[in-house]
Coordinates of C-alpha atoms and ligand atoms in Angstrom, one line a residue:
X133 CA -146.2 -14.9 74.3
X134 CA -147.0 -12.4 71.5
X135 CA -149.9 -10.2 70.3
X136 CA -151.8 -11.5 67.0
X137 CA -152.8 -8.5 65.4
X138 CA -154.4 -7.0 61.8
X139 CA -154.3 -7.6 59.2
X140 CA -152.5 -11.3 60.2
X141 CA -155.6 -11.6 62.5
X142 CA -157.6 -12.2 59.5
X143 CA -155.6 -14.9 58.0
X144 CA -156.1 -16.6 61.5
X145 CA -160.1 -16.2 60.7
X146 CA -160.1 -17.8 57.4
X147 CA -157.6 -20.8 58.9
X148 CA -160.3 -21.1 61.7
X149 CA -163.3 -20.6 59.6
X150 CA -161.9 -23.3 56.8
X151 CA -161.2 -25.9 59.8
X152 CA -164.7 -25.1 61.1
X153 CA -166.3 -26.1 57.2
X154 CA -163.9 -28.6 56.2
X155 CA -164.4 -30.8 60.3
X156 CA -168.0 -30.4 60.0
X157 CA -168.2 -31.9 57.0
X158 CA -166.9 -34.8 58.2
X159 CA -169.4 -34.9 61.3
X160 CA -167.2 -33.2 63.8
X161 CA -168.6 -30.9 67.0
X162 CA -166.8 -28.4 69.0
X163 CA -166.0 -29.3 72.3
X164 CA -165.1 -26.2 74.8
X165 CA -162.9 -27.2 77.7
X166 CA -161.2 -25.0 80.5
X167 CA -158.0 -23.4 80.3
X168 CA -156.3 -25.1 83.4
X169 CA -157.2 -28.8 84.5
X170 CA -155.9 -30.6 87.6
X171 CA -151.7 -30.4 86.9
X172 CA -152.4 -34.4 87.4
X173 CA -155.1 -35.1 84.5
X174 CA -151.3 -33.5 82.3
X175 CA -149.0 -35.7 84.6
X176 CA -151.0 -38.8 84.1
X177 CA -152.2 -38.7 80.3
X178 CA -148.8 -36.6 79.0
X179 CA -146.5 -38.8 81.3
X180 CA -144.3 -37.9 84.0
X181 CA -141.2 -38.5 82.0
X182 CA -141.4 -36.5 79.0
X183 CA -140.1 -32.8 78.2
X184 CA -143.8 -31.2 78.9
X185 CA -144.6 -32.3 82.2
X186 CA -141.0 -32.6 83.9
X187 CA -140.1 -28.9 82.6
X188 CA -142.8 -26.9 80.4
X189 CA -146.0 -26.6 82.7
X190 CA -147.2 -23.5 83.8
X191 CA -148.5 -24.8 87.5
X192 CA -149.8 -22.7 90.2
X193 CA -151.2 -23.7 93.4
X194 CA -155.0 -22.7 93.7
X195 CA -154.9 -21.1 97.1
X196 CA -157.6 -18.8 99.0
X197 CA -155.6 -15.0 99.3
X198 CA -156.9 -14.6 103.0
X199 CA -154.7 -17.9 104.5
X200 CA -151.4 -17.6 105.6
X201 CA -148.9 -19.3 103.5
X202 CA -146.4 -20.8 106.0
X203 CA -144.0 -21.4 102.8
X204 CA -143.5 -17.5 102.9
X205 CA -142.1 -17.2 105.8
X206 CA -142.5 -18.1 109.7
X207 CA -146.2 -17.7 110.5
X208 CA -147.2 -15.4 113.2
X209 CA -149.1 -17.3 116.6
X210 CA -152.3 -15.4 115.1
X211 CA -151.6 -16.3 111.3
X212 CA -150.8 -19.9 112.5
X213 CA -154.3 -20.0 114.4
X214 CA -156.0 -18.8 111.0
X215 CA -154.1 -21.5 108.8
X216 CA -155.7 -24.3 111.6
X217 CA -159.2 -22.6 111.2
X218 CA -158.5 -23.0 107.2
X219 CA -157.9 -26.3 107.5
X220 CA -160.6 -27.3 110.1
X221 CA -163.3 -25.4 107.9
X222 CA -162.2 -27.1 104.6
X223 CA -161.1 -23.5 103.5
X224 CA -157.6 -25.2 102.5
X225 CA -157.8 -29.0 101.3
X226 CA -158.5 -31.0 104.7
X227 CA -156.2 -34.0 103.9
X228 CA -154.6 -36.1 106.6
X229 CA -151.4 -34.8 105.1
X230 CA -152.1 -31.3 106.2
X231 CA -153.8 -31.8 109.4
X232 CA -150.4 -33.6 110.3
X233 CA -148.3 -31.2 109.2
X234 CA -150.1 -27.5 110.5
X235 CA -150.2 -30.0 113.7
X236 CA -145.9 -30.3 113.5
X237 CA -145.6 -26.5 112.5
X238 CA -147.7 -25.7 115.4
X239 CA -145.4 -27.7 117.7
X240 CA -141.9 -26.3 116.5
X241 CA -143.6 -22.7 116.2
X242 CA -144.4 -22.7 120.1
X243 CA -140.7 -24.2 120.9
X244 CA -139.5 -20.8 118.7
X245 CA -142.0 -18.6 120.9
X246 CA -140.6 -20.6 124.6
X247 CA -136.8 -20.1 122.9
X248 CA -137.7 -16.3 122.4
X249 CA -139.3 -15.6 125.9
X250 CA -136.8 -17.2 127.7
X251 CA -135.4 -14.9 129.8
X252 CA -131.6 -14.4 128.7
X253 CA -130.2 -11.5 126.2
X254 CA -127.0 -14.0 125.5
X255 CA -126.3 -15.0 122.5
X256 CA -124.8 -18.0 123.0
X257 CA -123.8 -20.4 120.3
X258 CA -126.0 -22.9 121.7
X259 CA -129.1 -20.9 121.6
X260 CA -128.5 -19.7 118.0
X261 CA -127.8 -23.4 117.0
X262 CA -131.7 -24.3 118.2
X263 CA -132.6 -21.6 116.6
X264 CA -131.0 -22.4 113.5
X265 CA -132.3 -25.9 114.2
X266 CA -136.2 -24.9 115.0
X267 CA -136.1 -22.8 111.1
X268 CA -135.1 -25.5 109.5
X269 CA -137.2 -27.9 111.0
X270 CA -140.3 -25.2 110.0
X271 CA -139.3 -24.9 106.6
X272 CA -139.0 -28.4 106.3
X273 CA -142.7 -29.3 107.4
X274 CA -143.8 -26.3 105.8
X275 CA -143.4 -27.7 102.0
X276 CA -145.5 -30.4 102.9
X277 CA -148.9 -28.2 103.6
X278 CA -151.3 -27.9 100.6
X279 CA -153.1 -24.6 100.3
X280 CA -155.0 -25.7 97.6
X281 CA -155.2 -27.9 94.2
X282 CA -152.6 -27.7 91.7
X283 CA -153.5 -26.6 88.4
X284 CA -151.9 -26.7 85.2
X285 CA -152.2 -24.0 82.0
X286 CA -153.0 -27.1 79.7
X287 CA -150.5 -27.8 77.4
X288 CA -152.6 -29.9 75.2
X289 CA -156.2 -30.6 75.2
X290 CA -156.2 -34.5 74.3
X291 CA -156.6 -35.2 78.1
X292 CA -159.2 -32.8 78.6
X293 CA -161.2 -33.9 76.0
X294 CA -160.9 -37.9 77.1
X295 CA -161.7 -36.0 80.8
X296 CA -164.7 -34.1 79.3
X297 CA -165.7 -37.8 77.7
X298 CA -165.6 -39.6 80.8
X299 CA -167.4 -37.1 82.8
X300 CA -170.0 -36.8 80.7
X301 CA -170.5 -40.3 80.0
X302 CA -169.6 -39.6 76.5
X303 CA -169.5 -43.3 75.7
X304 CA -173.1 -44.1 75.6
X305 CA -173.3 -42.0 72.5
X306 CA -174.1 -43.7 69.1
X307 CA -171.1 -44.2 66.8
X308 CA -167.9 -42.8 67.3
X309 CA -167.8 -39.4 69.2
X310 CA -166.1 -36.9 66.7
X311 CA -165.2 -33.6 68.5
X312 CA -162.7 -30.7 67.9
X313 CA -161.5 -27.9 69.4
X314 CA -159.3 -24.7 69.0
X315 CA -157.8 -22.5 71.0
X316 CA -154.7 -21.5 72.9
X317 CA -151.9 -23.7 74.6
X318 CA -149.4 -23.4 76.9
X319 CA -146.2 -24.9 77.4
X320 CA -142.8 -23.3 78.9
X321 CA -140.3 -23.9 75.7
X322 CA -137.1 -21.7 74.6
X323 CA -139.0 -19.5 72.2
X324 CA -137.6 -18.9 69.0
X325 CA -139.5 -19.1 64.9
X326 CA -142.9 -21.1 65.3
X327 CA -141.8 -22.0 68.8
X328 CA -144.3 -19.9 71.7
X329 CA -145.0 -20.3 74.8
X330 CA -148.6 -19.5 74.6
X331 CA -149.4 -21.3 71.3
X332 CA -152.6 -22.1 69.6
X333 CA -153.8 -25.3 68.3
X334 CA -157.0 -27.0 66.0
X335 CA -157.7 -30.6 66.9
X336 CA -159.8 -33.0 66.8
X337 CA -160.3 -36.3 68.0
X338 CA -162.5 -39.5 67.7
X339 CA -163.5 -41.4 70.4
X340 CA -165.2 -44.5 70.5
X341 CA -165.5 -48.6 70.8
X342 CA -163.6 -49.3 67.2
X343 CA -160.0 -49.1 66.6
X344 CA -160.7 -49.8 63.0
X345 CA -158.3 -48.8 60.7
X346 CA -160.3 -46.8 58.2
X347 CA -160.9 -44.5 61.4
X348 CA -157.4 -43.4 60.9
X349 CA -157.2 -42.8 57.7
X350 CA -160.5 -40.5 57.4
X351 CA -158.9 -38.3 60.1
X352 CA -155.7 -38.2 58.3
X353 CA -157.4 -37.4 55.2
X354 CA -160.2 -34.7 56.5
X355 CA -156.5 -32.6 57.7
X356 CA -155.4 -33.2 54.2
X357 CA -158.3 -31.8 52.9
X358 CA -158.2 -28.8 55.3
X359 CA -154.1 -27.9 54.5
X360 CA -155.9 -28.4 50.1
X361 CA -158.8 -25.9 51.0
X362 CA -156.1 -23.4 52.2
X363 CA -153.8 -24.0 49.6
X364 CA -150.7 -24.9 52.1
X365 CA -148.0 -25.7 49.4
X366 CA -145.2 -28.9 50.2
X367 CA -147.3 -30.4 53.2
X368 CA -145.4 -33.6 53.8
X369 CA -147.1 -36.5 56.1
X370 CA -144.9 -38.9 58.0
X371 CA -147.1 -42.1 59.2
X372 CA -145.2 -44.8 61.9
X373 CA -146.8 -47.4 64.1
X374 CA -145.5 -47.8 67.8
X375 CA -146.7 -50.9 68.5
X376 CA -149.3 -51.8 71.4
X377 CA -148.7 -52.7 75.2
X378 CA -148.5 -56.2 73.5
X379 CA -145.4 -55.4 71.5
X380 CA -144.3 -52.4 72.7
X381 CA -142.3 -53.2 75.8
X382 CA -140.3 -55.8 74.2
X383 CA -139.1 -53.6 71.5
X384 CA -138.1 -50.9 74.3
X385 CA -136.3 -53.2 75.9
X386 CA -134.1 -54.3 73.0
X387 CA -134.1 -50.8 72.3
X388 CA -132.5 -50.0 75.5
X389 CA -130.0 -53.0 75.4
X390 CA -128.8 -51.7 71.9
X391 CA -128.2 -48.3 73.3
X392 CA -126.1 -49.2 76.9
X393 CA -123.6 -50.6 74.4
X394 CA -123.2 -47.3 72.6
X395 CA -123.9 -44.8 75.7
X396 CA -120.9 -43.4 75.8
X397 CA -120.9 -41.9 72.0
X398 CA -124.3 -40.5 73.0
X399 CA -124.7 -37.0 74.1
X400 CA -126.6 -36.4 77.9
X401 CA -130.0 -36.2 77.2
X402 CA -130.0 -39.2 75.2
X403 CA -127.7 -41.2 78.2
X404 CA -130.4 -40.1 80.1
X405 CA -133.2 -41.4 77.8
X406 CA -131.6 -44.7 77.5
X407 CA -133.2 -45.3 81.6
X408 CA -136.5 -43.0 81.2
X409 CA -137.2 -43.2 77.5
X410 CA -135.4 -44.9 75.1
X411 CA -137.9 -44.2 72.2
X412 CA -137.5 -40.7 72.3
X413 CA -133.7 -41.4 71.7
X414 CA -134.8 -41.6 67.8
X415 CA -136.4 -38.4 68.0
X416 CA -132.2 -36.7 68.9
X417 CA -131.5 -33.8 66.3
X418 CA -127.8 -34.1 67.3
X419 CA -125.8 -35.1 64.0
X420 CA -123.3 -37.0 65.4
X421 CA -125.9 -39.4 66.7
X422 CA -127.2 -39.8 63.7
X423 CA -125.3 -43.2 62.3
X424 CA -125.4 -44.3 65.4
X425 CA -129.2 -44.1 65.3
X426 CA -129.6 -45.4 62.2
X427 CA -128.4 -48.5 63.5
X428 CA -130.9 -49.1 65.7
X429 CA -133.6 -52.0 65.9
X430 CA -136.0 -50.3 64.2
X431 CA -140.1 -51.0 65.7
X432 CA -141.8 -52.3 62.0
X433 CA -140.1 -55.6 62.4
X434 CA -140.7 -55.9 66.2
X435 CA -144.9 -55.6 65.8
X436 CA -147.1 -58.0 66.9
X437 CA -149.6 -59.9 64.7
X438 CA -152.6 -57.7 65.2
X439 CA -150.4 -54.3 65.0
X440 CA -149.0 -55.7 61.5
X441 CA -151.7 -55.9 60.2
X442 CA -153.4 -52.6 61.4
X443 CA -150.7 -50.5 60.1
X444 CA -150.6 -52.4 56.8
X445 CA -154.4 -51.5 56.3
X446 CA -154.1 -47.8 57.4
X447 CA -151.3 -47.4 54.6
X448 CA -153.6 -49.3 52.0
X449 CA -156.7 -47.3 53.1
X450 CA -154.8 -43.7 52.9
X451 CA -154.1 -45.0 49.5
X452 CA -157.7 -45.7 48.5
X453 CA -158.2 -41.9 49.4
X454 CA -155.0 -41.0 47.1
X455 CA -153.2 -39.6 50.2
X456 CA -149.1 -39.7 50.0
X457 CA -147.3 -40.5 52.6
X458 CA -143.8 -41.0 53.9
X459 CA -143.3 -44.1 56.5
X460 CA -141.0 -43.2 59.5
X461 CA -139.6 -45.4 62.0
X462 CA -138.4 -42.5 64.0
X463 CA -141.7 -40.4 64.5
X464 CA -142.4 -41.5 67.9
X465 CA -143.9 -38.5 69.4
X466 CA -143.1 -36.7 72.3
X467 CA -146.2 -37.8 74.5
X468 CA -147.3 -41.1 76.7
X469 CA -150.4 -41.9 75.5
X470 CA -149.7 -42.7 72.2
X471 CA -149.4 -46.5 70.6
X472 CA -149.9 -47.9 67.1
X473 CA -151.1 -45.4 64.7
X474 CA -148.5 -42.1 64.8
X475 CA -148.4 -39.1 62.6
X476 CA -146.9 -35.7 61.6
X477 CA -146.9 -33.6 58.6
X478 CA -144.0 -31.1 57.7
X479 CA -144.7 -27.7 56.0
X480 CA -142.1 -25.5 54.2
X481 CA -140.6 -22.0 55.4
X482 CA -140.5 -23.3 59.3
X483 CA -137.2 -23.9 60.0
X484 CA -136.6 -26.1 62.6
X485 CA -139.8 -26.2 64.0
X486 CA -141.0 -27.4 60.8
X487 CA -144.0 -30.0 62.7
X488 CA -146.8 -28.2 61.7
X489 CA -149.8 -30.9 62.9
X490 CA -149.1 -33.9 65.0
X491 CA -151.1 -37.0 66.3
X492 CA -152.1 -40.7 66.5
X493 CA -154.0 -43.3 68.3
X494 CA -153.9 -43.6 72.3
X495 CA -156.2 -46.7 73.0
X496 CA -155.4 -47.2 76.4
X497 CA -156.0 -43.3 77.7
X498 CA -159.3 -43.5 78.3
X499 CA -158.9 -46.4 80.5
X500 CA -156.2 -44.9 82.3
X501 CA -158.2 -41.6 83.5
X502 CA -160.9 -44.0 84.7
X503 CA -163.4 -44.4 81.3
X504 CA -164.4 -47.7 79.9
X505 CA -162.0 -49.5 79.0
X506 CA -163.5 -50.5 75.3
X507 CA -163.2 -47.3 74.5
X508 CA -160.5 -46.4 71.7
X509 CA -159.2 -42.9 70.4
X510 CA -157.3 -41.0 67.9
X511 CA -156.4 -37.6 66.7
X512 CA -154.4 -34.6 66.0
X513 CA -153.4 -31.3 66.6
X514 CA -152.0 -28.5 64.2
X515 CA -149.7 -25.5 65.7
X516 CA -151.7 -22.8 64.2
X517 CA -149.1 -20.5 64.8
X518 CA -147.1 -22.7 62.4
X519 CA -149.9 -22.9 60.1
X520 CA -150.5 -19.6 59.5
X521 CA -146.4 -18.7 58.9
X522 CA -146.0 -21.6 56.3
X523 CA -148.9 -20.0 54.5
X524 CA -147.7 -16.7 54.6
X525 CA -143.9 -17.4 53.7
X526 CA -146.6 -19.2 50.5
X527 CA -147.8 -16.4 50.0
X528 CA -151.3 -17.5 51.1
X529 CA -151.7 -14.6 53.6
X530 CA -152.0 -11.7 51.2
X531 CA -155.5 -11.8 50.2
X532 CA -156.1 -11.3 54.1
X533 CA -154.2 -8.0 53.7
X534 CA -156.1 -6.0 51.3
X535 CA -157.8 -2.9 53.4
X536 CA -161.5 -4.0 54.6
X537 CA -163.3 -0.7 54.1
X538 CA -165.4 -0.1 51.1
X539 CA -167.4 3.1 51.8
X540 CA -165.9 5.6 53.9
X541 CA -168.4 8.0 54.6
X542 CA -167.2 12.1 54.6
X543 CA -170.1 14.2 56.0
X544 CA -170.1 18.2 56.0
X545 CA -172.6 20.2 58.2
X546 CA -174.8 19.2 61.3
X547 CA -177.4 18.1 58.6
X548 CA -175.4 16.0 56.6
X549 CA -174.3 14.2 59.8
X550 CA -177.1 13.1 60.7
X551 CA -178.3 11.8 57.3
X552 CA -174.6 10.0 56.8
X553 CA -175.4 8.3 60.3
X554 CA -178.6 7.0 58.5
X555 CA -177.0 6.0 55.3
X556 CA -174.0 4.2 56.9
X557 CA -176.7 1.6 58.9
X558 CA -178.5 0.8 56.2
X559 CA -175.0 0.3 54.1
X560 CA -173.8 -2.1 56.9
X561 CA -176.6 -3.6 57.1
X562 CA -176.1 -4.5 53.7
X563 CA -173.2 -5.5 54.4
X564 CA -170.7 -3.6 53.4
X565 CA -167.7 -1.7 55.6
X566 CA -168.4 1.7 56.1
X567 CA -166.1 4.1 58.1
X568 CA -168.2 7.1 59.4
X569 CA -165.9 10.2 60.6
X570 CA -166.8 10.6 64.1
X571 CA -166.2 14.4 63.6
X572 CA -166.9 16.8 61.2
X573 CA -163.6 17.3 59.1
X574 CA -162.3 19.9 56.0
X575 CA -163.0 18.6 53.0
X576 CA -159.5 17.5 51.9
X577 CA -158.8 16.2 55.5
X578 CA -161.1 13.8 55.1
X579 CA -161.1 12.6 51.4
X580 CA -157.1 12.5 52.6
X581 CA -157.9 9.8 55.4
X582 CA -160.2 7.5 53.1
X583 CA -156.7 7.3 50.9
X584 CA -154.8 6.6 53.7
X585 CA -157.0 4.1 55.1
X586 CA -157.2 2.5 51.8
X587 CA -161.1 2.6 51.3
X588 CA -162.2 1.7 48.0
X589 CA -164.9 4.3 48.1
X590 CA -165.0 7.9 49.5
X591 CA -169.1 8.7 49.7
X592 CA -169.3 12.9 50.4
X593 CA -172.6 13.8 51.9
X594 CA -172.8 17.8 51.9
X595 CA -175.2 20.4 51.6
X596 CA -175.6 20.4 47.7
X597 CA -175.9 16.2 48.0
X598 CA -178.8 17.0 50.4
X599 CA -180.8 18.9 49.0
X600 CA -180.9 16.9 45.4
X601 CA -181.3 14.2 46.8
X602 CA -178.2 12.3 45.9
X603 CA -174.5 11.3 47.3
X604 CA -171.1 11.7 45.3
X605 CA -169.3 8.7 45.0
X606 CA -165.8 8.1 44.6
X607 CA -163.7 5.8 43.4
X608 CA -160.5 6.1 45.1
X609 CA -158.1 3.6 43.3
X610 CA -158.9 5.7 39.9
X611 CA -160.8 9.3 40.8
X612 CA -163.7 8.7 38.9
X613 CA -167.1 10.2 40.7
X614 CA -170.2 10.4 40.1
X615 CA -173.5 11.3 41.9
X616 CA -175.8 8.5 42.6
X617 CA -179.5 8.0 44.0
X618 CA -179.6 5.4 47.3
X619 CA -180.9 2.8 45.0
X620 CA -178.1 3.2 42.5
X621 CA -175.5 3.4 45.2
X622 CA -176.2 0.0 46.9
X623 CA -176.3 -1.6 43.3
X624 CA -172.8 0.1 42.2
X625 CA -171.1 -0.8 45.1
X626 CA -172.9 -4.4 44.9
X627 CA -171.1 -4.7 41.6
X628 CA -167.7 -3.2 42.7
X629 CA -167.3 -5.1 45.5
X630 CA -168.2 -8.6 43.4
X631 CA -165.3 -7.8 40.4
Ligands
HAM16 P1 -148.0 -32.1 69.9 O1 -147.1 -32.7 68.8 O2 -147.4 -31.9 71.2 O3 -149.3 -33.0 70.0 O4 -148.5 -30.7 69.3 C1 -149.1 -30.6 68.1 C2 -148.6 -29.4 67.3 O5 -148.7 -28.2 68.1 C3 -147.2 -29.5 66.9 O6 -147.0 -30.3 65.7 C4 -146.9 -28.0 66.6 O7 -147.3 -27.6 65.3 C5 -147.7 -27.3 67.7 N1 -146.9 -26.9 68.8 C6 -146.5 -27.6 69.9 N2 -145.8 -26.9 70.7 C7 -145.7 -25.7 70.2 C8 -145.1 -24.4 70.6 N3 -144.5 -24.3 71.8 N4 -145.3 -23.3 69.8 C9 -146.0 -23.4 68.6 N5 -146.5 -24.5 68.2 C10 -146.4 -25.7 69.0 C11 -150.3 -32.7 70.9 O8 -150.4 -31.6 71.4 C12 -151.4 -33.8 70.9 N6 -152.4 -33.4 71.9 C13 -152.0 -34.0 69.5 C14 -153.0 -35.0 69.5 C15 -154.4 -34.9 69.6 N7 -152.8 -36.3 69.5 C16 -154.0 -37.0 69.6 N8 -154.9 -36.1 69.6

């Protein structure tokens, strides 16, 4: 995790700002959704298979402080009276599963309180084997008792999104529902360049009864119009289809027949793939399973009818709209939910985290968390993070460093004060940045600050100023001063702050 601060903070602004303009344009919304979900809503969108859910989610259990945790450590008679009273009062989840098992604890706890009380100081073997018998037993039961829900730091929003349309009966809205989102992610990865574990993202996604091609392609190209509007140089967009349930499993079975005969030329987490998923084989950086790879059955000739031909109209459609594109047969993408439609685009100055926006269609997701199941979706997400570091190694970040102040206001005398305190609302209210000394400084201590601080003006209110009736203004980049009337100040700085 890192701190975001100024002046890159500003650069995040404009990225966010830009996203906000360029999706409502197209007749996006913002959608708001919590920070943790149910850790299942992840396990059963994501999949329980892939590299986010089996290792990178931050998931807690959402317990009550005040009830003994019998996974700690051996409860107490009292404590394990308390946990029962939990459990009976609904204080802890009331599941048959943990009535059950506080019930078991209960009964191996009092054969540890008889075994304690029984009236011998020997310390025979056999009395430290039922000891040792009666802990383990404890421990044993003791996993099985739920203190509360298990929730998950989301490590994507799709899924909350498709829950937040579901739950609020999203479907029965006219058209397609087009929402987007931004805001921070979190998944437990081996940091290094453009790699975090808390991560921030700008998505969107469309949501609705038609799967039609065309939908595709407008979300493709409203990103390539946001990466134009913010000038992000050598974007490069990879486009694949993954086939449907209809075509899909077939493929992934050849797939998997291919790769037992060459398992023992691939490296472990491929071998392993080959059983949980052999698709994400074609995603291995590992060069010497690259010609091996390459080899593969490759998915565009195993699509069905229907999948042909959507693919083959997305590509002719992103053409209409004069979007380039590379085709991919190895972008399969790292999550579930996906089929047909997938996507990525590539930026420069990344490294090897150089995926700086992913997405694609998941059809079937909505059915699957229990929404109608005519209800199709697509969409994306961009690693801000990533963003913003391709468009600084552009050098697109610099305008966002120039110093934001353009009056900095140096007072002299109690007098002065109070009429600088005057002057500097009705400058902000103008609009511009004014930096008011919150205590009276010498003269050259001030005027020394406004350089340092990089204002573009020093305005000195004093004494003299005061009683003609006018401020000295100064322009820092080149000396030049001058005393001005209110009137002619505001329309000065107007035209300084437009060149
Ligand atoms: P994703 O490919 O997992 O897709 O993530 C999208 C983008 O988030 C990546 O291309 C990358 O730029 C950024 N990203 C992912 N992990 C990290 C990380 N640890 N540090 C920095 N950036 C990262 C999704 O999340 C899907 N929900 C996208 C989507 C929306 N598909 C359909 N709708």
């Amino acid at each position: 995790m890192r701190d975001i601060l100024p002046p890159e903070s500003a650069l995040w602004n404009r990225v966010e700002q830009i996203a906000r303009e360029v999706f409502g344009t197209f007749g996006f919304a913002e959608i708001r959704v919590p920070i943790f979900e149910q850790a299942d809503l992840f396990a059963r969108s994501i999949g329980t298979e892939t590299d986010i859910v089996s290792k990178e989610m931050f998931t807690f259990e959402d317990r009550p402080a005040d009830v003994p945790n019998p996974r700690g450590k051996i409860l107490t008679v009292e404590e394990t009276g308390a946990l029962e009273e939990a459990v009976r009062s609904g204080k802890i989840p009331s599941s048959d599963q943990n009535v059950t098992f506080i019930h078991e604890l209960r009964k191996v706890l009092d054969q540890l309180v008889q075994l304690d009380g029984a009236a011998s100081d020997e310390t025979t073997v056999s009395r430290v084997k039922e000891y040792q018998r009666l802990i383990q037993a404890y421990v044993y039961l003791a996993q099985f008792v739920r203190l509360g829900d298990s929730l998950t730091l989301r490590p994507e929003a799709t899924a909350s999104v498709v829950r937040a349309y579901i739950e609020h009966g999203m479907h029965v809205l006219p058209g397609n529902v087009k929402l987007y989102y931004m805001g921070p992610m979190f998944r437990r990865e081996r940091p290094q360049k453009g790699r975090y574990r808390q991560f921030y993202q700008i998505g969107a996604e469309v949501l609705g009864s038609s799967d039609a091609p065309g939908i595709d392609a407008e979300v493709i190209e409203m990103l390539m119009r946001l990466f134009e509007r913010l000038k992000l140089k050598g974007a490069v967009l990879n486009i694949n289809s993954i086939g449907d349930k209809n075509c899909r499993p077939a493929y992934v079975e050849k797939l998997r027949a291919e790769l037992k005969k060459v398992r023992e030329q691939l490296g472990p987490d491929s071998q392993r793939r080959i059983e949980t998923n052999p698709l994400r084989v074609l995603d291995s950086k590992l060069e010497h399973e690259q010609p091996i790879i390459e080899k593969l059955p490759r998915i565009a000739k195993h699509l069905c009818e229907s999948c042909r031909e959507h693919y083959t109209e997305v590509k002719r459609q992103l053409g209409m709209r004069g979007i380039a594109y590379m085709e991919n047969w190895r972008l399969v993408r790292g999550l579930d939910y996906y089929m047909s439609t997938t996507f990525e685009i590539t930026a420069p100055g990344l490294g090897s985290q150089n995926a700086v926006c992913g997405g694609g269609r998941y059809d079937g997701l909505v059915e699957l968390l229990g929404g109608p199941a005519t209800t199709k979706g697509i969409g994306f997400a961009i690693g801000t993070d990533r963003l913003v570091l391709s468009l600084q190694e552009g050098g697109e970040g610099d305008a966002d460093k120039a110093g934001g102040i353009d009056v900095y206001l140096a007072w002299f005398g109690a007098a002065a004060h109070s009429a600088a305190i005057g002057l500097a609302r009705r400058l902000r209210d103008a609009g511009f940045v004014v930096e008011l000394p919150a205590v009276e400084m010498k003269f050259g201590k001030s005027l020394g600050l406004a350089d340092r601080l990089k204002a573009r003006h020093a305005v000195i209110v004093g004494d003299n100023e005061l009683a003609a009736g006018v401020v000295t203004v100064k322009r820092l980049s080149d000396g030049t001063q001058q005393k001005l009337g209110e009137t002619e100040l505001f329309a000065y700085l107007q035209t300084a702050k437009s060149m």
